[in-house]
PDB file of C-alpha atoms in Angstrom:
ATOM      1  CA  UNK A  49     -22.277   5.644 -14.335  1.00 71.00           C
ATOM      2  CA  UNK A  50     -20.822   6.265 -10.900  1.00 76.00           C
ATOM      3  CA  UNK A  51     -17.192   7.196 -10.295  1.00 82.00           C
ATOM      4  CA  UNK A  52     -14.970   6.466  -7.295  1.00 84.00           C
ATOM      5  CA  UNK A  53     -14.647   9.962  -5.846  1.00 81.00           C
ATOM      6  CA  UNK A  54     -11.730  10.942  -3.620  1.00 82.00           C
ATOM      7  CA  UNK A  55     -12.301  14.716  -3.673  1.00 79.00           C
ATOM      8  CA  UNK A  56     -14.248  15.490  -0.496  1.00 77.00           C
ATOM      9  CA  UNK A  57     -13.034  15.032   3.082  1.00 75.00           C
ATOM     10  CA  UNK A  58     -15.443  12.122   3.581  1.00 75.00           C
ATOM     11  CA  UNK A  59     -14.031  10.461   0.465  1.00 81.00           C
ATOM     12  CA  UNK A  60     -10.283  10.991   0.902  1.00 89.00           C
ATOM     13  CA  UNK A  61      -8.085   7.995   0.166  1.00 92.00           C
ATOM     14  CA  UNK A  62      -7.132   6.177   3.370  1.00 92.00           C
ATOM     15  CA  UNK A  63      -3.980   4.048   3.632  1.00 94.00           C
ATOM     16  CA  UNK A  64      -3.687   1.966   6.801  1.00 95.00           C
ATOM     17  CA  UNK A  65      -0.641  -0.123   7.767  1.00 96.00           C
ATOM     18  CA  UNK A  66      -0.231  -2.866  10.384  1.00 96.00           C
ATOM     19  CA  UNK A  67       2.614  -5.236  11.196  1.00 95.00           C
ATOM     20  CA  UNK A  68       1.763  -8.661   9.799  1.00 95.00           C
ATOM     21  CA  UNK A  69       1.027 -11.160  12.564  1.00 91.00           C
ATOM     22  CA  UNK A  70       1.506 -14.252  10.415  1.00 91.00           C
ATOM     23  CA  UNK A  71      -2.131 -14.445   9.335  1.00 91.00           C
ATOM     24  CA  UNK A  72      -4.024 -13.108   6.341  1.00 91.00           C
ATOM     25  CA  UNK A  73      -5.087  -9.461   6.792  1.00 93.00           C
ATOM     26  CA  UNK A  74      -8.713  -8.824   7.770  1.00 93.00           C
ATOM     27  CA  UNK A  75     -10.621  -5.545   7.502  1.00 93.00           C
ATOM     28  CA  UNK A  76     -11.581  -5.589  11.213  1.00 92.00           C
ATOM     29  CA  UNK A  77      -7.883  -5.502  12.190  1.00 91.00           C
ATOM     30  CA  UNK A  78      -7.435  -2.092  10.519  1.00 92.00           C
ATOM     31  CA  UNK A  79     -10.440  -0.011  11.539  1.00 92.00           C
ATOM     32  CA  UNK A  80     -13.722   0.110  13.399  1.00 88.00           C
ATOM     33  CA  UNK A  81     -16.415   2.284  11.792  1.00 85.00           C
ATOM     34  CA  UNK A  82     -13.701   4.116   9.847  1.00 85.00           C
ATOM     35  CA  UNK A  83     -11.474   4.838  12.864  1.00 89.00           C
ATOM     36  CA  UNK A  84      -8.024   3.230  12.773  1.00 91.00           C
ATOM     37  CA  UNK A  85      -7.593   0.535  15.426  1.00 91.00           C
ATOM     38  CA  UNK A  86      -4.810   0.582  17.999  1.00 90.00           C
ATOM     39  CA  UNK A  87      -1.440  -0.226  16.428  1.00 91.00           C
ATOM     40  CA  UNK A  88      -2.618   0.763  12.939  1.00 94.00           C
ATOM     41  CA  UNK A  89      -0.609   3.480  11.212  1.00 95.00           C
ATOM     42  CA  UNK A  90      -2.704   5.776   9.022  1.00 94.00           C
ATOM     43  CA  UNK A  91      -0.469   7.312   6.380  1.00 94.00           C
ATOM     44  CA  UNK A  92      -1.198  11.069   6.233  1.00 92.00           C
ATOM     45  CA  UNK A  93      -0.323  13.749   3.673  1.00 92.00           C
ATOM     46  CA  UNK A  94      -0.380  11.530   0.603  1.00 92.00           C
ATOM     47  CA  UNK A  95       0.201  13.313  -2.675  1.00 93.00           C
ATOM     48  CA  UNK A  96      -0.658  10.313  -4.842  1.00 94.00           C
ATOM     49  CA  UNK A  97      -1.293   6.563  -4.630  1.00 95.00           C
ATOM     50  CA  UNK A  98      -0.915   3.963  -7.384  1.00 96.00           C
ATOM     51  CA  UNK A  99      -2.056   0.354  -7.110  1.00 97.00           C
ATOM     52  CA  UNK A 100      -0.331  -1.754  -9.767  1.00 97.00           C
ATOM     53  CA  UNK A 101      -1.188  -5.285 -10.870  1.00 96.00           C
ATOM     54  CA  UNK A 102       1.053  -6.421 -13.707  1.00 94.00           C
ATOM     55  CA  UNK A 103       0.671  -9.987 -14.956  1.00 93.00           C
ATOM     56  CA  UNK A 104       3.820 -11.415 -16.480  1.00 94.00           C
ATOM     57  CA  UNK A 105       3.544 -12.806 -19.981  1.00 94.00           C
ATOM     58  CA  UNK A 106       5.178 -15.555 -21.916  1.00 94.00           C
ATOM     59  CA  UNK A 107       5.323 -15.030 -25.683  1.00 95.00           C
ATOM     60  CA  UNK A 108       6.323 -17.353 -28.474  1.00 95.00           C
ATOM     61  CA  UNK A 109       6.242 -17.607 -32.249  1.00 96.00           C
ATOM     62  CA  UNK A 110       5.059 -20.525 -34.299  1.00 94.00           C
ATOM     63  CA  UNK A 111       5.698 -21.317 -37.939  1.00 95.00           C
ATOM     64  CA  UNK A 112       1.998 -21.885 -38.615  1.00 95.00           C
ATOM     65  CA  UNK A 113       0.774 -18.375 -37.658  1.00 93.00           C
ATOM     66  CA  UNK A 114       1.601 -14.777 -38.606  1.00 94.00           C
ATOM     67  CA  UNK A 115       1.238 -13.430 -35.037  1.00 95.00           C
ATOM     68  CA  UNK A 116       2.796 -14.152 -31.671  1.00 95.00           C
ATOM     69  CA  UNK A 117       1.083 -16.316 -29.087  1.00 95.00           C
ATOM     70  CA  UNK A 118       0.889 -15.131 -25.480  1.00 95.00           C
ATOM     71  CA  UNK A 119      -0.222 -16.448 -22.096  1.00 95.00           C
ATOM     72  CA  UNK A 120      -0.187 -14.680 -18.771  1.00 93.00           C
ATOM     73  CA  UNK A 121       1.592 -16.012 -15.718  1.00 93.00           C
ATOM     74  CA  UNK A 122       2.141 -14.701 -12.196  1.00 93.00           C
ATOM     75  CA  UNK A 123       1.496 -11.037 -11.403  1.00 93.00           C
ATOM     76  CA  UNK A 124       3.804  -8.481  -9.871  1.00 95.00           C
ATOM     77  CA  UNK A 125       1.811  -6.301  -7.465  1.00 97.00           C
ATOM     78  CA  UNK A 126       2.985  -2.989  -6.049  1.00 97.00           C
ATOM     79  CA  UNK A 127       1.452  -0.084  -4.144  1.00 97.00           C
ATOM     80  CA  UNK A 128       3.307   3.182  -4.553  1.00 97.00           C
ATOM     81  CA  UNK A 129       2.826   6.802  -3.664  1.00 96.00           C
ATOM     82  CA  UNK A 130       4.397   9.995  -2.451  1.00 96.00           C
ATOM     83  CA  UNK A 131       3.918  11.516   0.961  1.00 94.00           C
ATOM     84  CA  UNK A 132       4.871  14.726   2.714  1.00 96.00           C
ATOM     85  CA  UNK A 133       6.871  13.614   5.739  1.00 96.00           C
ATOM     86  CA  UNK A 134       5.879  14.242   9.301  1.00 93.00           C
ATOM     87  CA  UNK A 135       8.239  13.030  12.015  1.00 93.00           C
ATOM     88  CA  UNK A 136       5.701  10.867  13.861  1.00 93.00           C
ATOM     89  CA  UNK A 137       4.567   8.858  10.844  1.00 94.00           C
ATOM     90  CA  UNK A 138       8.023   8.592   9.329  1.00 95.00           C
ATOM     91  CA  UNK A 139      10.113   7.808  12.439  1.00 94.00           C
ATOM     92  CA  UNK A 140       7.403   6.388  14.727  1.00 93.00           C
ATOM     93  CA  UNK A 141       6.411   7.222  18.256  1.00 92.00           C
ATOM     94  CA  UNK A 142       8.975   4.967  19.973  1.00 82.00           C
ATOM     95  CA  UNK A 143       7.109   2.699  22.332  1.00 76.00           C
ATOM     96  CA  UNK A 144       7.863  -0.479  24.162  1.00 76.00           C
ATOM     97  CA  UNK A 145       8.298  -3.958  22.764  1.00 74.00           C
ATOM     98  CA  UNK A 146       6.463  -5.567  21.084  1.00 77.00           C
ATOM     99  CA  UNK A 147       6.365  -2.597  18.721  1.00 84.00           C
ATOM    100  CA  UNK A 148       3.415  -1.855  16.452  1.00 93.00           C
ATOM    101  CA  UNK A 149       3.371   0.045  13.147  1.00 95.00           C
ATOM    102  CA  UNK A 150       2.648   3.402  14.834  1.00 94.00           C
ATOM    103  CA  UNK A 151       5.636   3.006  17.152  1.00 94.00           C
ATOM    104  CA  UNK A 152       8.018   1.888  14.380  1.00 94.00           C
ATOM    105  CA  UNK A 153       7.015   4.373  11.680  1.00 95.00           C
ATOM    106  CA  UNK A 154       7.512   3.971   7.938  1.00 96.00           C
ATOM    107  CA  UNK A 155      11.313   4.407   8.016  1.00 96.00           C
ATOM    108  CA  UNK A 156      11.856   1.610  10.545  1.00 94.00           C
ATOM    109  CA  UNK A 157       9.287  -0.681   8.919  1.00 96.00           C
ATOM    110  CA  UNK A 158      11.298  -0.344   5.693  1.00 96.00           C
ATOM    111  CA  UNK A 159      14.767  -0.378   7.251  1.00 96.00           C
ATOM    112  CA  UNK A 160      14.014  -3.474   9.349  1.00 95.00           C
ATOM    113  CA  UNK A 161      12.335  -5.257   6.420  1.00 96.00           C
ATOM    114  CA  UNK A 162       9.163  -5.739   8.447  1.00 96.00           C
ATOM    115  CA  UNK A 163       6.327  -7.588   6.726  1.00 97.00           C
ATOM    116  CA  UNK A 164       3.238  -5.370   6.827  1.00 97.00           C
ATOM    117  CA  UNK A 165      -0.446  -5.620   6.024  1.00 97.00           C
ATOM    118  CA  UNK A 166      -2.071  -2.703   4.223  1.00 97.00           C
ATOM    119  CA  UNK A 167      -5.602  -1.563   3.517  1.00 96.00           C
ATOM    120  CA  UNK A 168      -6.366   1.196   1.016  1.00 96.00           C
ATOM    121  CA  UNK A 169      -9.801   2.787   1.206  1.00 94.00           C
ATOM    122  CA  UNK A 170     -10.316   4.127  -2.319  1.00 93.00           C
ATOM    123  CA  UNK A 171     -12.826   6.760  -1.182  1.00 91.00           C
ATOM    124  CA  UNK A 172     -12.732   6.595   2.592  1.00 89.00           C
ATOM    125  CA  UNK A 173     -13.809   3.744   4.844  1.00 90.00           C
ATOM    126  CA  UNK A 174     -17.482   4.404   5.468  1.00 89.00           C
ATOM    127  CA  UNK A 175     -19.855   1.468   5.213  1.00 90.00           C
ATOM    128  CA  UNK A 176     -20.120   0.481   1.566  1.00 90.00           C
ATOM    129  CA  UNK A 177     -16.826   2.067   0.462  1.00 92.00           C
ATOM    130  CA  UNK A 178     -14.480  -0.168  -1.539  1.00 94.00           C
ATOM    131  CA  UNK A 179     -10.989  -1.119  -0.405  1.00 96.00           C
ATOM    132  CA  UNK A 180      -7.978  -3.149  -1.510  1.00 97.00           C
ATOM    133  CA  UNK A 181      -5.729  -4.909   0.985  1.00 97.00           C
ATOM    134  CA  UNK A 182      -2.751  -7.214   1.043  1.00 97.00           C
ATOM    135  CA  UNK A 183       0.612  -8.002   2.600  1.00 97.00           C
ATOM    136  CA  UNK A 184       4.097  -6.883   1.604  1.00 97.00           C
ATOM    137  CA  UNK A 185       7.252  -4.975   2.389  1.00 98.00           C
ATOM    138  CA  UNK A 186       8.082  -1.275   2.205  1.00 96.00           C
ATOM    139  CA  UNK A 187      10.701  -0.362  -0.372  1.00 94.00           C
ATOM    140  CA  UNK A 188      11.735   2.720  -2.277  1.00 90.00           C
ATOM    141  CA  UNK A 189      11.696   5.036   0.740  1.00 95.00           C
ATOM    142  CA  UNK A 190      13.817   7.981  -0.438  1.00 96.00           C
ATOM    143  CA  UNK A 191      13.262  11.255   1.457  1.00 96.00           C
ATOM    144  CA  UNK A 192      14.168  14.357  -0.515  1.00 96.00           C
ATOM    145  CA  UNK A 193      14.150  18.115  -0.055  1.00 96.00           C
ATOM    146  CA  UNK A 194      15.239  20.925  -2.369  1.00 95.00           C
ATOM    147  CA  UNK A 195      15.254  24.698  -2.653  1.00 95.00           C
ATOM    148  CA  UNK A 196      12.194  24.606  -4.902  1.00 94.00           C
ATOM    149  CA  UNK A 197      10.429  22.063  -2.652  1.00 90.00           C
ATOM    150  CA  UNK A 198      11.463  22.980   0.914  1.00 94.00           C
ATOM    151  CA  UNK A 199       9.288  20.355   2.604  1.00 95.00           C
ATOM    152  CA  UNK A 200      10.608  16.801   2.936  1.00 96.00           C
ATOM    153  CA  UNK A 201       8.738  14.325   0.742  1.00 96.00           C
ATOM    154  CA  UNK A 202       9.359  10.676  -0.018  1.00 96.00           C
ATOM    155  CA  UNK A 203       8.209   8.136  -2.530  1.00 96.00           C
ATOM    156  CA  UNK A 204       7.078   4.921  -0.868  1.00 96.00           C
ATOM    157  CA  UNK A 205       6.353   1.514  -2.307  1.00 97.00           C
ATOM    158  CA  UNK A 206       4.957  -1.665  -0.878  1.00 97.00           C
ATOM    159  CA  UNK A 207       6.136  -4.719  -2.766  1.00 97.00           C
ATOM    160  CA  UNK A 208       3.102  -6.982  -2.422  1.00 97.00           C
ATOM    161  CA  UNK A 209       3.677 -10.570  -1.321  1.00 96.00           C
ATOM    162  CA  UNK A 210       0.858 -12.465  -3.016  1.00 95.00           C
ATOM    163  CA  UNK A 211      -2.524 -11.316  -4.265  1.00 95.00           C
ATOM    164  CA  UNK A 212      -4.623  -8.273  -3.523  1.00 96.00           C
ATOM    165  CA  UNK A 213      -7.975  -8.722  -1.835  1.00 96.00           C
ATOM    166  CA  UNK A 214     -10.796  -6.342  -2.740  1.00 96.00           C
ATOM    167  CA  UNK A 215     -13.703  -5.760  -0.405  1.00 95.00           C
ATOM    168  CA  UNK A 216     -16.446  -3.449   0.790  1.00 94.00           C
ATOM    169  CA  UNK A 217     -16.127  -1.654   4.140  1.00 92.00           C
ATOM    170  CA  UNK A 218     -18.528  -2.752   6.852  1.00 88.00           C
TER     171      UNK A 218
END
């Protein structure tokens, strides 16, 4: 059995963000041979990433059975994680309009409620590596610092609008 390894530098998790252009996200928009394309924000210094797919359920009881019945309905999809903040990724590079994800940064993408596309390379983005992508909105950005953790960190979430798409990097 093979495992999805994210322990070596060639296999590190990659999270890429682009501003949604009104079309479905496509792998080629995010990277070329593993290198992020222009306007694509690569999220650095991730401490953890969680990809959640939670189908809703509807349950009911009937008089003719001793157990509940259940069916699944629509799913709630969320990507979440924690990152160590760097000013460029968090606040953006400040460019000229029309702004891209690199220029806006995570804070402004969240604050302005900008619809984004994301691609998560589970073990890098070399040819043959698996990824999950979709579209959604940043939420849950909450920078924090403390005496016992003197570096700013923030949880981040992307509330997914629709389904995930899984693929294999080319």
